[in-house]
Protein backbone atom coordinates (compact mmCIF):
# COMPACT_ATOMS: atom_id res chain seq x y z
CA UNK A 1 0.00 0.00 0.00
CA UNK A 2 1.28 3.49 -0.83
CA UNK A 3 2.50 5.53 2.12
CA UNK A 4 0.28 8.40 3.26
CA UNK A 5 1.57 11.72 1.93
CA UNK A 6 1.28 14.97 3.89
CA UNK A 7 2.20 18.51 2.88
CA UNK A 8 3.97 20.73 5.42
CA UNK A 9 5.34 24.19 4.73
CA UNK A 10 8.59 23.69 6.62
CA UNK A 11 12.22 22.66 6.21
CA UNK A 12 12.62 18.91 5.78
CA UNK A 13 15.73 16.79 6.31
CA UNK A 14 16.73 13.56 8.05
CA UNK A 15 16.89 13.63 11.85
CA UNK A 16 14.22 16.28 12.41
CA UNK A 17 11.20 15.95 14.66
CA UNK A 18 8.29 17.90 13.22
CA UNK A 19 5.06 18.89 14.95
CA UNK A 20 2.37 18.85 12.28
CA UNK A 21 0.03 21.83 12.11
CA UNK A 22 -3.51 21.41 13.41
CA UNK A 23 -5.08 20.68 10.03
CA UNK A 24 -2.45 18.07 9.12
CA UNK A 25 -2.59 16.55 12.62
CA UNK A 26 -6.35 16.14 12.37
CA UNK A 27 -5.99 14.54 8.94
CA UNK A 28 -3.25 12.16 10.09
CA UNK A 29 -4.89 11.12 13.36
CA UNK A 30 -8.61 11.18 12.56
CA UNK A 31 -8.87 10.65 8.79
CA UNK A 32 -5.85 8.49 7.97
CA UNK A 33 -5.91 7.07 11.52
CA UNK A 34 -2.14 6.70 11.62
CA UNK A 35 -0.87 4.78 14.67
CA UNK A 36 2.35 5.33 16.60
CA UNK A 37 5.45 4.22 14.67
CA UNK A 38 3.49 3.85 11.42
CA UNK A 39 5.22 5.38 8.36
CA UNK A 40 4.21 8.37 6.27
CA UNK A 41 5.77 10.75 3.73
CA UNK A 42 6.14 14.51 4.09
CA UNK A 43 6.88 17.02 1.32
CA UNK A 44 7.09 20.81 1.37
CA UNK A 45 6.40 21.60 -2.29
CA UNK A 46 9.95 22.59 -3.23
CA UNK A 47 11.18 19.16 -4.35
CA UNK A 48 11.96 15.82 -2.80
CA UNK A 49 10.20 14.07 0.06
CA UNK A 50 11.05 12.60 3.46
CA UNK A 51 10.09 9.26 4.90
CA UNK A 52 8.87 9.60 8.48
CA UNK A 53 7.07 7.76 11.23
CA UNK A 54 4.55 8.98 13.79
CA UNK A 55 6.62 9.21 16.97
CA UNK A 56 4.21 10.81 19.46
CA UNK A 57 0.97 12.70 19.97
CA UNK A 58 0.99 15.75 22.26
CA UNK A 59 -2.19 17.69 23.07
CA UNK A 60 -3.85 16.39 19.94
CA UNK A 61 -0.98 17.27 17.61
CA UNK A 62 0.98 14.65 15.70
CA UNK A 63 4.78 14.65 15.97
CA UNK A 64 6.71 12.79 13.29
CA UNK A 65 10.37 11.80 13.15
CA UNK A 66 12.13 12.18 9.80
CA UNK A 67 14.04 9.03 8.85
CA UNK A 68 15.42 9.84 5.40
CA UNK A 69 15.27 12.34 2.54
CA UNK A 70 14.69 11.15 -1.03
CA UNK A 71 15.30 13.44 -4.00
CA UNK A 72 12.34 12.16 -6.02
CA UNK A 73 11.09 14.24 -8.94
CA UNK A 74 7.81 13.39 -10.67
CA UNK A 75 7.55 16.56 -12.77
CA UNK A 76 6.85 16.57 -16.49
CA UNK A 77 9.49 17.73 -18.99
CA UNK A 78 6.66 19.60 -20.72
CA UNK A 79 5.95 22.80 -18.74
CA UNK A 80 2.31 23.70 -19.31
CA UNK A 81 0.93 27.04 -18.12
CA UNK A 82 -2.85 26.68 -17.96
CA UNK A 83 -4.78 29.91 -18.39
CA UNK A 84 -8.24 28.86 -17.25
CA UNK A 85 -11.14 31.27 -17.57
CA UNK A 86 -13.00 30.99 -14.30
CA UNK A 87 -15.95 28.60 -14.30
CA UNK A 88 -18.74 28.30 -11.79
CA UNK A 89 -18.73 26.39 -8.51
CA UNK A 90 -17.07 23.02 -8.33
CA UNK A 91 -16.15 23.01 -12.03
CA UNK A 92 -13.15 25.24 -11.35
CA UNK A 93 -12.08 23.09 -8.39
CA UNK A 94 -12.33 19.98 -10.55
CA UNK A 95 -10.32 21.53 -13.37
CA UNK A 96 -7.54 22.67 -11.02
CA UNK A 97 -7.40 19.33 -9.21
CA UNK A 98 -7.12 17.27 -12.38
CA UNK A 99 -4.74 19.71 -14.06
CA UNK A 100 -2.37 19.22 -11.12
CA UNK A 101 -2.69 15.45 -11.38
CA UNK A 102 -1.89 15.71 -15.10
CA UNK A 103 1.29 17.68 -14.39
CA UNK A 104 0.71 21.35 -15.23
CA UNK A 105 3.45 23.72 -14.10
CA UNK A 106 1.38 26.89 -13.60
CA UNK A 107 -2.28 27.82 -13.32
CA UNK A 108 -3.65 31.31 -13.87
CA UNK A 109 -7.37 31.94 -13.20
CA UNK A 110 -8.62 34.42 -15.80
CA UNK A 111 -11.60 36.76 -15.96
CA UNK A 112 -12.87 37.01 -19.54
CA UNK A 113 -15.87 38.79 -21.06
CA UNK A 114 -18.24 35.82 -20.73
CA UNK A 115 -17.18 34.67 -17.27
CA UNK A 116 -20.34 34.48 -15.18
CA UNK A 117 -18.62 34.54 -11.77
CA UNK A 118 -18.63 38.05 -10.28
CA UNK A 119 -17.23 38.55 -6.77
CA UNK A 120 -15.80 41.40 -4.65
CA UNK A 121 -12.02 41.48 -4.16
CA UNK A 122 -12.05 39.90 -0.68
CA UNK A 123 -14.04 36.94 -1.99
CA UNK A 124 -11.52 36.44 -4.80
CA UNK A 125 -8.73 36.29 -2.21
CA UNK A 126 -10.62 33.54 -0.40
CA UNK A 127 -11.06 31.74 -3.72
CA UNK A 128 -7.30 31.79 -4.27
CA UNK A 129 -6.72 30.38 -0.78
CA UNK A 130 -9.24 27.65 -1.49
CA UNK A 131 -7.72 26.78 -4.88
CA UNK A 132 -4.27 26.60 -3.29
CA UNK A 133 -5.64 24.00 -0.87
CA UNK A 134 -7.05 22.09 -3.86
CA UNK A 135 -3.55 22.10 -5.40
CA UNK A 136 -1.93 20.85 -2.19
CA UNK A 137 -4.48 18.08 -1.79
CA UNK A 138 -3.99 17.00 -5.41
CA UNK A 139 -0.20 16.87 -4.91
CA UNK A 140 -0.65 14.78 -1.77
CA UNK A 141 -2.76 12.34 -3.77
CA UNK A 142 -0.80 12.13 -7.02
CA UNK A 143 2.76 12.07 -5.67
CA UNK A 144 4.06 15.41 -6.93
CA UNK A 145 6.71 16.95 -4.68
CA UNK A 146 6.67 20.40 -6.28
CA UNK A 147 3.57 22.55 -5.99
CA UNK A 148 2.46 24.06 -9.29
CA UNK A 149 2.39 27.85 -9.21
CA UNK A 150 -1.04 29.39 -8.68
CA UNK A 151 -0.91 32.92 -10.08
CA UNK A 152 -3.17 35.80 -9.10
CA UNK A 153 -6.48 36.20 -10.88
CA UNK A 154 -5.97 38.38 -13.94
CA UNK A 155 -7.78 39.81 -16.93
CA UNK A 156 -7.48 38.15 -20.30
CA UNK A 157 -5.76 41.21 -21.78
CA UNK A 158 -3.14 41.25 -19.02
CA UNK A 159 -2.47 37.52 -19.41
CA UNK A 160 -1.91 37.92 -23.15
CA UNK A 161 0.64 40.65 -22.48
CA UNK A 162 2.57 38.72 -19.80
CA UNK A 163 2.64 35.26 -21.35
CA UNK A 164 5.97 34.52 -23.04
CA UNK A 165 5.97 30.74 -23.48
CA UNK A 166 7.47 29.25 -26.63
CA UNK A 167 4.14 27.80 -27.79
CA UNK A 168 0.89 29.70 -27.11
CA UNK A 169 -2.42 27.96 -27.76
CA UNK A 170 -6.08 28.91 -27.47
CA UNK A 171 -8.79 26.28 -27.75
CA UNK A 172 -11.42 27.18 -30.34
CA UNK A 173 -13.74 25.00 -32.40
CA UNK A 174 -13.50 27.10 -35.60
CA UNK A 175 -10.10 25.93 -36.79
CA UNK A 176 -8.65 22.83 -38.42
CA UNK A 177 -5.37 22.82 -36.47
CA UNK A 178 -4.94 20.03 -33.94
CA UNK A 179 -2.68 20.06 -30.89
CA UNK A 180 -0.38 17.63 -32.66
CA UNK A 181 -0.06 20.11 -35.54
CA UNK A 182 0.80 22.99 -33.21
CA UNK A 183 2.55 21.68 -30.13
CA UNK A 184 4.63 18.57 -30.74
CA UNK A 185 8.23 18.65 -29.46
CA UNK A 186 7.53 21.65 -27.22
CA UNK A 187 8.77 22.13 -23.66
CA UNK A 188 7.03 25.39 -22.64
CA UNK A 189 3.37 25.74 -23.58
CA UNK A 190 0.72 28.30 -22.64
CA UNK A 191 -2.77 26.82 -22.96
CA UNK A 192 -5.81 29.10 -22.81
CA UNK A 193 -9.22 27.57 -22.11
CA UNK A 194 -12.42 29.62 -22.25
CA UNK A 195 -15.37 29.88 -19.85
CA UNK A 196 -18.74 28.16 -20.25
CA UNK A 197 -19.83 30.76 -22.83
CA UNK A 198 -16.62 30.64 -24.85
CA UNK A 199 -14.67 33.61 -26.20
CA UNK A 200 -16.12 36.53 -28.11
CA UNK A 201 -14.68 37.63 -31.45
CA UNK A 202 -12.71 40.51 -29.93
CA UNK A 203 -10.96 38.12 -27.55
CA UNK A 204 -10.10 35.73 -30.37
CA UNK A 205 -8.68 38.62 -32.41
CA UNK A 206 -6.66 39.83 -29.42
CA UNK A 207 -5.29 36.33 -28.86
CA UNK A 208 -4.12 36.13 -32.45
CA UNK A 209 -2.53 39.58 -32.21
CA UNK A 210 -0.52 38.21 -29.26
CA UNK A 211 0.72 35.20 -31.27
CA UNK A 212 -1.70 32.63 -29.83
CA UNK A 213 -2.50 29.79 -32.22
CA UNK A 214 -6.10 28.59 -32.54
CA UNK A 215 -6.39 24.84 -32.07
CA UNK A 216 -9.26 22.41 -31.61
CA UNK A 217 -10.07 19.09 -29.95
CA UNK A 218 -12.25 17.49 -32.61
CA UNK A 219 -15.73 17.95 -34.06
CA UNK A 220 -17.60 17.99 -30.74
CA UNK A 221 -17.89 21.06 -28.50
CA UNK A 222 -16.59 20.15 -25.04
CA UNK A 223 -17.43 21.63 -21.65
CA UNK A 224 -14.73 23.93 -20.30
CA UNK A 225 -13.50 21.42 -17.71
CA UNK A 226 -13.49 18.58 -20.26
CA UNK A 227 -11.63 20.71 -22.80
CA UNK A 228 -8.89 21.71 -20.36
CA UNK A 229 -8.16 18.19 -19.18
CA UNK A 230 -8.35 16.67 -22.65
CA UNK A 231 -5.92 19.24 -24.01
CA UNK A 232 -3.46 18.83 -21.12
CA UNK A 233 -3.52 15.06 -21.53
CA UNK A 234 -2.81 15.29 -25.25
CA UNK A 235 -0.03 17.84 -24.76
CA UNK A 236 1.64 15.67 -22.14
CA UNK A 237 1.33 12.57 -24.31
CA UNK A 238 2.78 14.09 -27.48
CA UNK A 239 5.63 15.70 -25.51
CA UNK A 240 6.61 12.67 -23.41
CA UNK A 241 5.05 14.03 -20.22
CA UNK A 242 3.24 10.76 -19.53
CA UNK A 243 6.38 8.62 -19.46
C-alpha atoms as one frame of an Amber mdcrd trajectory, in Angstrom:
protein
   0.000   0.000   0.000   1.281   3.493  -0.832   2.497   5.533   2.121   0.280
   8.398   3.264   1.570  11.723   1.933   1.278  14.966   3.894   2.205  18.508
   2.876   3.969  20.729   5.415   5.336  24.192   4.725   8.589  23.693   6.620
  12.223  22.662   6.207  12.620  18.907   5.784  15.729  16.792   6.315  16.733
  13.564   8.053  16.890  13.631  11.847  14.221  16.277  12.409  11.204  15.951
  14.664   8.286  17.897  13.224   5.061  18.887  14.947   2.374  18.855  12.279
   0.028  21.827  12.111  -3.513  21.410  13.407  -5.077  20.677  10.033  -2.453
  18.066   9.117  -2.591  16.549  12.618  -6.349  16.136  12.369  -5.986  14.541
   8.939  -3.254  12.159  10.090  -4.894  11.120  13.361  -8.611  11.185  12.556
  -8.873  10.653   8.790  -5.855   8.494   7.967  -5.913   7.070  11.523  -2.144
   6.697  11.625  -0.874   4.783  14.667   2.351   5.328  16.601   5.450   4.216
  14.667   3.489   3.851  11.418   5.221   5.378   8.363   4.213   8.372   6.267
   5.770  10.748   3.734   6.136  14.513   4.086   6.879  17.018   1.324   7.093
  20.809   1.366   6.396  21.597  -2.289   9.946  22.593  -3.235  11.184  19.163
  -4.354  11.963  15.816  -2.797  10.204  14.066   0.061  11.054  12.601   3.456
  10.092   9.257   4.904   8.873   9.602   8.480   7.068   7.760  11.230   4.553
   8.979  13.794   6.619   9.212  16.968   4.213  10.815  19.461   0.966  12.702
  19.974   0.989  15.750  22.262  -2.188  17.693  23.067  -3.854  16.386  19.938
  -0.980  17.271  17.606   0.985  14.651  15.698   4.776  14.646  15.966   6.708
  12.787  13.288  10.369  11.803  13.154  12.129  12.179   9.804  14.037   9.028
   8.854  15.418   9.841   5.397  15.273  12.337   2.536  14.687  11.151  -1.032
  15.299  13.441  -3.999  12.343  12.162  -6.018  11.090  14.244  -8.942   7.809
  13.395 -10.669   7.552  16.558 -12.772   6.850  16.572 -16.491   9.495  17.731
 -18.987   6.664  19.598 -20.716   5.949  22.796 -18.740   2.312  23.697 -19.313
   0.931  27.035 -18.122  -2.851  26.682 -17.957  -4.782  29.915 -18.386  -8.243
  28.859 -17.252 -11.135  31.275 -17.570 -13.000  30.986 -14.297 -15.948  28.595
 -14.297 -18.739  28.302 -11.787 -18.733  26.388  -8.507 -17.067  23.021  -8.326
 -16.153  23.007 -12.033 -13.151  25.239 -11.348 -12.081  23.088  -8.386 -12.334
  19.978 -10.547 -10.316  21.534 -13.372  -7.540  22.668 -11.024  -7.397  19.332
  -9.207  -7.122  17.271 -12.377  -4.740  19.713 -14.062  -2.371  19.225 -11.117
  -2.692  15.447 -11.384  -1.885  15.713 -15.096   1.286  17.675 -14.388   0.715
  21.346 -15.231   3.454  23.718 -14.098   1.382  26.886 -13.603  -2.285  27.817
 -13.324  -3.651  31.314 -13.872  -7.372  31.943 -13.202  -8.618  34.420 -15.804
 -11.605  36.759 -15.964 -12.866  37.014 -19.544 -15.871  38.787 -21.058 -18.243
  35.824 -20.729 -17.182  34.675 -17.267 -20.343  34.480 -15.176 -18.618  34.536
 -11.765 -18.634  38.048 -10.276 -17.227  38.549  -6.773 -15.805  41.404  -4.651
 -12.022  41.475  -4.158 -12.047  39.901  -0.685 -14.041  36.942  -1.990 -11.523
  36.438  -4.798  -8.732  36.295  -2.209 -10.620  33.537  -0.402 -11.064  31.739
  -3.721  -7.303  31.791  -4.273  -6.716  30.382  -0.783  -9.245  27.645  -1.494
  -7.721  26.780  -4.878  -4.271  26.604  -3.293  -5.639  24.001  -0.872  -7.045
  22.090  -3.856  -3.551  22.097  -5.399  -1.928  20.851  -2.190  -4.484  18.076
  -1.787  -3.986  16.999  -5.407  -0.201  16.871  -4.914  -0.651  14.776  -1.772
  -2.761  12.340  -3.774  -0.795  12.128  -7.018   2.758  12.071  -5.668   4.055
  15.409  -6.930   6.705  16.951  -4.683   6.672  20.395  -6.284   3.572  22.546
  -5.989   2.459  24.060  -9.286   2.393  27.851  -9.209  -1.039  29.392  -8.684
  -0.912  32.921 -10.082  -3.166  35.797  -9.104  -6.475  36.202 -10.879  -5.971
  38.376 -13.945  -7.785  39.805 -16.931  -7.481  38.152 -20.304  -5.756  41.213
 -21.779  -3.139  41.255 -19.024  -2.466  37.524 -19.412  -1.912  37.916 -23.153
   0.641  40.651 -22.481   2.567  38.724 -19.801   2.641  35.257 -21.355   5.968
  34.520 -23.041   5.970  30.742 -23.478   7.474  29.253 -26.631   4.145  27.805
 -27.792   0.894  29.695 -27.107  -2.420  27.955 -27.762  -6.079  28.907 -27.465
  -8.795  26.280 -27.750 -11.420  27.176 -30.340 -13.740  25.002 -32.405 -13.501
  27.100 -35.598 -10.097  25.927 -36.791  -8.648  22.831 -38.421  -5.372  22.823
 -36.471  -4.938  20.032 -33.938  -2.684  20.057 -30.887  -0.377  17.633 -32.661
  -0.059  20.110 -35.540   0.799  22.987 -33.211   2.553  21.683 -30.130   4.629
  18.568 -30.744   8.232  18.652 -29.457   7.534  21.648 -27.224   8.767  22.131
 -23.655   7.031  25.394 -22.641   3.375  25.740 -23.576   0.718  28.297 -22.636
  -2.773  26.817 -22.957  -5.813  29.103 -22.811  -9.222  27.571 -22.106 -12.417
  29.619 -22.253 -15.368  29.876 -19.846 -18.735  28.161 -20.249 -19.830  30.757
 -22.825 -16.622  30.636 -24.847 -14.669  33.611 -26.196 -16.124  36.530 -28.107
 -14.676  37.628 -31.446 -12.708  40.515 -29.931 -10.963  38.116 -27.547 -10.098
  35.734 -30.372  -8.678  38.615 -32.411  -6.656  39.833 -29.415  -5.292  36.326
 -28.861  -4.119  36.126 -32.451  -2.525  39.577 -32.208  -0.516  38.207 -29.260
   0.717  35.197 -31.266  -1.699  32.633 -29.828  -2.501  29.790 -32.221  -6.096
  28.590 -32.544  -6.387  24.842 -32.071  -9.261  22.413 -31.607 -10.069  19.086
 -29.953 -12.247  17.489 -32.611 -15.727  17.950 -34.063 -17.598  17.988 -30.742
 -17.887  21.056 -28.498 -16.594  20.155 -25.035 -17.432  21.630 -21.653 -14.731
  23.931 -20.299 -13.496  21.421 -17.707 -13.490  18.579 -20.264 -11.627  20.708
 -22.801  -8.885  21.713 -20.357  -8.159  18.192 -19.176  -8.351  16.667 -22.649
  -5.915  19.240 -24.012  -3.465  18.834 -21.118  -3.519  15.056 -21.526  -2.814
  15.290 -25.255  -0.030  17.841 -24.759   1.635  15.670 -22.135   1.328  12.574
 -24.309   2.777  14.093 -27.480   5.634  15.703 -25.511   6.611  12.667 -23.413
   5.048  14.029 -20.224   3.236  10.762 -19.526   6.382   8.617 -19.461
